[in-house]
GROMACS .gro file of C-alpha atoms in nm:
model
  256
    1MET     CA    1  -2.294  -0.575  -0.148
    2ALA     CA    2  -2.564  -0.340  -0.287
    3LEU     CA    3  -2.378  -0.308  -0.615
    4PRO     CA    4  -2.241  -0.640  -0.767
    5MET     CA    5  -1.972  -0.458  -0.964
    6PHE     CA    6  -1.799  -0.373  -0.637
    7SER     CA    7  -1.831  -0.710  -0.486
    8LEU     CA    8  -1.527  -0.911  -0.405
    9ALA     CA    9  -1.703  -1.228  -0.323
   10GLY     CA   10  -1.494  -1.528  -0.414
   11LYS     CA   11  -1.166  -1.330  -0.434
   12VAL     CA   12  -0.858  -1.382  -0.238
   13ALA     CA   13  -0.639  -1.085  -0.148
   14LEU     CA   14  -0.301  -1.034   0.003
   15VAL     CA   15  -0.235  -0.715   0.176
   16THR     CA   16   0.115  -0.649   0.300
   17GLY     CA   17   0.194  -0.432   0.597
   18SER     CA   18  -0.165  -0.476   0.721
   19SER     CA   19  -0.127  -0.514   1.089
   20ARG     CA   20  -0.193  -0.147   1.124
   21GLY     CA   21  -0.223   0.188   0.957
   22LEU     CA   22  -0.310   0.220   0.586
   23GLY     CA   23  -0.260  -0.147   0.524
   24PHE     CA   24  -0.520  -0.246   0.772
   25GLY     CA   25  -0.766   0.003   0.667
   26MET     CA   26  -0.748  -0.128   0.304
   27ALA     CA   27  -0.753  -0.486   0.420
   28GLN     CA   28  -1.059  -0.426   0.628
   29GLY     CA   29  -1.226  -0.252   0.327
   30LEU     CA   30  -1.154  -0.563   0.098
   31ALA     CA   31  -1.283  -0.805   0.353
   32ASP     CA   32  -1.605  -0.596   0.402
   33ALA     CA   33  -1.652  -0.618   0.032
   34GLY     CA   34  -1.643  -1.003   0.040
   35ALA     CA   35  -1.288  -1.102  -0.018
   36HIS     CA   36  -1.093  -1.361   0.173
   37VAL     CA   37  -0.804  -1.135   0.301
   38VAL     CA   38  -0.455  -1.259   0.397
   39LEU     CA   39  -0.313  -1.003   0.648
   40ASN     CA   40   0.070  -0.977   0.651
   41GLY     CA   41   0.330  -0.841   0.876
   42ARG     CA   42   0.649  -0.941   1.038
   43ASP     CA   43   0.515  -0.975   1.403
   44ALA     CA   44   0.274  -1.285   1.451
   45ALA     CA   45   0.112  -1.142   1.753
   46SER     CA   46   0.022  -0.816   1.608
   47ILE     CA   47  -0.127  -0.996   1.302
   48ASP     CA   48  -0.315  -1.250   1.511
   49ILE     CA   49  -0.500  -0.971   1.701
   50ARG     CA   50  -0.600  -0.817   1.374
   51VAL     CA   51  -0.707  -1.152   1.245
   52ARG     CA   52  -0.931  -1.219   1.540
   53GLU     CA   53  -1.065  -0.856   1.533
   54LEU     CA   54  -1.198  -0.908   1.175
   55GLN     CA   55  -1.309  -1.272   1.226
   56SER     CA   56  -1.533  -1.168   1.522
   57ARG     CA   57  -1.721  -0.960   1.276
   58GLY     CA   58  -1.779  -1.258   1.060
   59LEU     CA   59  -1.517  -1.162   0.800
   60ALA     CA   60  -1.300  -1.414   0.601
   61VAL     CA   61  -0.935  -1.343   0.701
   62SER     CA   62  -0.623  -1.537   0.759
   63SER     CA   63  -0.248  -1.455   0.808
   64ALA     CA   64   0.081  -1.486   0.637
   65VAL     CA   65   0.375  -1.369   0.855
   66PHE     CA   66   0.691  -1.276   0.661
   67ASP     CA   67   0.921  -0.983   0.595
   68VAL     CA   68   0.856  -0.843   0.249
   69THR     CA   69   1.222  -0.793   0.198
   70ASP     CA   70   1.293  -1.154   0.233
   71THR     CA   71   1.206  -1.263  -0.123
   72GLY     CA   72   1.215  -1.630  -0.057
   73ALA     CA   73   0.982  -1.601   0.230
   74ALA     CA   74   0.746  -1.372   0.022
   75ARG     CA   75   0.727  -1.607  -0.266
   76ALA     CA   76   0.667  -1.907  -0.041
   77ALA     CA   77   0.383  -1.713   0.115
   78ILE     CA   78   0.222  -1.646  -0.219
   79ASP     CA   79   0.263  -2.013  -0.313
   80GLY     CA   80   0.101  -2.122   0.011
   81ILE     CA   81  -0.186  -1.878  -0.033
   82VAL     CA   82  -0.253  -2.026  -0.389
   83ASP     CA   83  -0.230  -2.376  -0.261
   84ALA     CA   84  -0.462  -2.310   0.029
   85HIS     CA   85  -0.727  -2.093  -0.156
   86GLY     CA   86  -0.709  -2.208  -0.509
   87GLY     CA   87  -0.579  -1.875  -0.637
   88LEU     CA   88  -0.469  -1.516  -0.555
   89HIS     CA   89  -0.670  -1.238  -0.721
   90ILE     CA   90  -0.558  -0.929  -0.552
   91LEU     CA   91  -0.224  -0.808  -0.433
   92VAL     CA   92  -0.201  -0.475  -0.233
   93ALA     CA   93   0.173  -0.420  -0.191
   94ASN     CA   94   0.161  -0.166   0.092
   95ALA     CA   95   0.445  -0.258   0.329
   96GLY     CA   96   0.722   0.012   0.341
   97THR     CA   97   0.958   0.197   0.550
   98HIS     CA   98   1.067   0.553   0.604
   99HIS     CA   99   1.399   0.740   0.668
  100ALA     CA  100   1.447   1.116   0.726
  101ARG     CA  101   1.783   1.281   0.771
  102PRO     CA  102   1.962   1.593   0.623
  103LEU     CA  103   2.134   1.497   0.300
  104ALA     CA  104   2.481   1.511   0.459
  105ASP     CA  105   2.383   1.251   0.721
  106TRP     CA  106   2.252   0.996   0.479
  107THR     CA  107   2.458   0.671   0.409
  108LEU     CA  108   2.419   0.430   0.118
  109GLU     CA  109   2.306   0.172   0.369
  110ASP     CA  110   2.018   0.388   0.466
  111TRP     CA  111   1.913   0.447   0.093
  112ARG     CA  112   1.930   0.079   0.017
  113ARG     CA  113   1.738  -0.031   0.329
  114VAL     CA  114   1.446   0.201   0.219
  115MET     CA  115   1.466   0.099  -0.147
  116ALA     CA  116   1.460  -0.277  -0.055
  117ALA     CA  117   1.142  -0.228   0.129
  118ASN     CA  118   0.970   0.014  -0.071
  119LEU     CA  119   1.061  -0.073  -0.424
  120ASP     CA  120   1.250  -0.402  -0.465
  121ALA     CA  121   1.001  -0.597  -0.247
  122CYS     CA  122   0.720  -0.450  -0.440
  123PHE     CA  123   0.868  -0.570  -0.769
  124ALA     CA  124   0.938  -0.910  -0.630
  125LEU     CA  125   0.584  -0.964  -0.483
  126ALA     CA  126   0.428  -0.846  -0.809
  127GLN     CA  127   0.639  -1.079  -1.017
  128HIS     CA  128   0.550  -1.380  -0.829
  129ALA     CA  129   0.180  -1.284  -0.774
  130ALA     CA  130   0.132  -1.218  -1.137
  131ALA     CA  131   0.187  -1.580  -1.228
  132PRO     CA  132  -0.133  -1.713  -1.078
  133MET     CA  133  -0.321  -1.398  -1.193
  134VAL     CA  134  -0.222  -1.455  -1.551
  135ARG     CA  135  -0.310  -1.814  -1.531
  136GLN     CA  136  -0.659  -1.738  -1.416
  137CYS     CA  137  -0.675  -1.427  -1.641
  138ASP     CA  138  -0.806  -1.224  -1.351
  139GLY     CA  139  -0.586  -1.009  -1.132
  140ARG     CA  140  -0.547  -0.676  -0.960
  141ILE     CA  141  -0.220  -0.536  -0.826
  142VAL     CA  142  -0.230  -0.224  -0.619
  143PHE     CA  143   0.084  -0.039  -0.491
  144THR     CA  144   0.088   0.233  -0.216
  145THR     CA  145   0.288   0.515  -0.338
  146SER     CA  146   0.280   0.866  -0.190
  147LEU     CA  147   0.216   1.236  -0.262
  148THR     CA  148   0.584   1.292  -0.194
  149GLY     CA  149   0.674   1.097  -0.500
  150LEU     CA  150   0.523   1.395  -0.677
  151LEU     CA  151   0.595   1.680  -0.462
  152GLY     CA  152   0.931   1.707  -0.294
  153ARG     CA  153   0.990   1.748   0.079
  154PRO     CA  154   1.338   1.783   0.251
  155THR     CA  155   1.528   1.500   0.415
  156ILE     CA  156   1.325   1.199   0.286
  157HIS     CA  157   1.531   1.139  -0.033
  158ALA     CA  158   1.506   0.762  -0.064
  159TYR     CA  159   1.141   0.745   0.045
  160ALA     CA  160   1.028   1.006  -0.215
  161ALA     CA  161   1.244   0.841  -0.486
  162SER     CA  162   1.125   0.496  -0.412
  163LYS     CA  163   0.760   0.609  -0.440
  164ALA     CA  164   0.827   0.794  -0.764
  165ALA     CA  165   0.990   0.470  -0.912
  166LEU     CA  166   0.699   0.259  -0.778
  167ALA     CA  167   0.468   0.484  -0.989
  168GLY     CA  168   0.685   0.406  -1.306
  169LEU     CA  169   0.663   0.026  -1.212
  170THR     CA  170   0.296   0.068  -1.203
  171ARG     CA  171   0.283   0.179  -1.549
  172THR     CA  172   0.518  -0.085  -1.699
  173LEU     CA  173   0.335  -0.372  -1.520
  174ALA     CA  174  -0.001  -0.224  -1.657
  175ALA     CA  175   0.121  -0.231  -2.010
  176GLU     CA  176   0.254  -0.584  -1.989
  177LEU     CA  177  -0.020  -0.758  -1.790
  178ALA     CA  178  -0.332  -0.588  -1.930
  179PRO     CA  179  -0.358  -0.837  -2.214
  180HIS     CA  180  -0.371  -1.123  -1.962
  181GLY     CA  181  -0.666  -0.967  -1.752
  182VAL     CA  182  -0.446  -0.821  -1.490
  183THR     CA  183  -0.452  -0.441  -1.400
  184CYS     CA  184  -0.202  -0.251  -1.200
  185ASN     CA  185  -0.271   0.082  -1.021
  186ALA     CA  186  -0.120   0.285  -0.743
  187ILE     CA  187  -0.272   0.480  -0.451
  188ALA     CA  188  -0.076   0.792  -0.345
  189PRO     CA  189  -0.175   0.901   0.000
  190GLY     CA  190  -0.108   1.253   0.128
  191TYR     CA  191  -0.064   1.319   0.499
  192PHE     CA  192  -0.234   1.047   0.703
  193GLU     CA  193  -0.254   0.977   1.074
  194THR     CA  194  -0.061   0.655   1.109
  195GLU     CA  195   0.236   0.530   1.320
  196LEU     CA  196   0.467   0.616   1.020
  197SER     CA  197   0.384   0.992   1.071
  198ALA     CA  198   0.375   0.993   1.458
  199ARG     CA  199   0.699   1.158   1.489
  200LEU     CA  200   0.615   1.422   1.239
  201ARG     CA  201   0.285   1.484   1.418
  202GLN     CA  202   0.476   1.567   1.750
  203ASP     CA  203   0.572   1.896   1.586
  204ARG     CA  204   0.258   2.103   1.629
  205ASP     CA  205   0.379   2.389   1.408
  206MET     CA  206   0.444   2.147   1.122
  207VAL     CA  207   0.103   1.986   1.171
  208ALA     CA  208  -0.045   2.321   1.162
  209ARG     CA  209   0.135   2.431   0.850
  210ILE     CA  210   0.037   2.099   0.669
  211THR     CA  211  -0.324   2.113   0.771
  212ALA     CA  212  -0.355   2.469   0.651
  213ARG     CA  213  -0.259   2.350   0.304
  214ILE     CA  214  -0.518   2.079   0.289
  215PRO     CA  215  -0.853   2.208   0.151
  216VAL     CA  216  -1.068   1.949   0.346
  217GLY     CA  217  -0.896   2.071   0.672
  218ARG     CA  218  -0.781   1.755   0.823
  219TRP     CA  219  -0.520   1.477   0.778
  220GLY     CA  220  -0.648   1.146   0.633
  221VAL     CA  221  -0.730   0.838   0.847
  222PRO     CA  222  -0.669   0.477   0.716
  223ASP     CA  223  -1.040   0.424   0.648
  224ASP     CA  224  -1.027   0.694   0.378
  225LEU     CA  225  -0.836   0.450   0.157
  226ALA     CA  226  -1.070   0.152   0.201
  227GLY     CA  227  -1.322   0.263  -0.076
  228LEU     CA  228  -1.055   0.325  -0.331
  229ALA     CA  229  -0.890   0.002  -0.251
  230VAL     CA  230  -1.227  -0.186  -0.299
  231PHE     CA  231  -1.283  -0.003  -0.625
  232LEU     CA  232  -0.939  -0.085  -0.778
  233ALA     CA  233  -0.980  -0.445  -0.671
  234SER     CA  234  -1.330  -0.493  -0.804
  235PRO     CA  235  -1.487  -0.551  -1.148
  236ALA     CA  236  -1.582  -0.179  -1.148
  237SER     CA  237  -1.226  -0.079  -1.231
  238SER     CA  238  -1.158  -0.328  -1.500
  239TYR     CA  239  -1.088  -0.058  -1.767
  240ILE     CA  240  -0.855   0.142  -1.547
  241THR     CA  241  -0.479   0.045  -1.525
  242GLY     CA  242  -0.151   0.220  -1.503
  243GLN     CA  243  -0.295   0.498  -1.298
  244GLN     CA  244  -0.180   0.665  -0.974
  245ILE     CA  245  -0.460   0.806  -0.776
  246VAL     CA  246  -0.379   1.063  -0.523
  247VAL     CA  247  -0.573   1.070  -0.191
  248ASP     CA  248  -0.462   1.384  -0.027
  249GLY     CA  249  -0.760   1.602   0.069
  250GLY     CA  250  -0.684   1.810  -0.231
  251MET     CA  251  -0.342   1.921  -0.095
  252GLY     CA  252  -0.153   1.859  -0.425
  253SER     CA  253  -0.412   2.042  -0.634
  254VAL     CA  254  -0.386   2.384  -0.494
  255LEU     CA  255  -0.104   2.647  -0.464
  256PHE     CA  256  -0.215   2.794  -0.141
   0.00000   0.00000   0.00000
């Protein structure tokens, strides 16, 4: 790296939900900055493709296949990473799920499934990952929240609520872990071109309305998060904690 303050050389990072989309964009950025990145997903075949892709570029990557909602498997994976690499310095808790239905069609099972993936799993991952970070007095926890945790949108009740709650968790973890050399921040993406938004992007009128509200004139792509993920994981952000940084092309900052 041209600037040592942004170097992640010698650091070990776990990025959940990194076989595709925003997770892969951030994982790739961390690996480019010098970290050994552990890619995570539920499908071993998909993860293996990504591992080989990054290894072919000479980057240090490996995999940990588990479902983030399986707390036992998640904790075992973190323990395995620490044993294999001597520590864990960066956790990007990105994996999540989505559900959109009119209010009357929602069930408590729908609500709990979204909360389990988007909030409960992030808490459990952060709790377990914090232990080695505190021991080494060096750690970065980054959550993926959402612009919809700040601005409402119909039908996505549990998704928006989970992301807003995750922003609160970011602040409480920051307050507790900062004296131990561990920071906690959140990245709140706006509208991005990913598989999660594929169905929404089939509605051309909706896409046009959303794009018209984005000052930069386009939806985000996963690589747009790479630089911020590197910054929040690096020594350059050592005095920044408890923050939620919105990456939305300016959409949430303007009225029209």
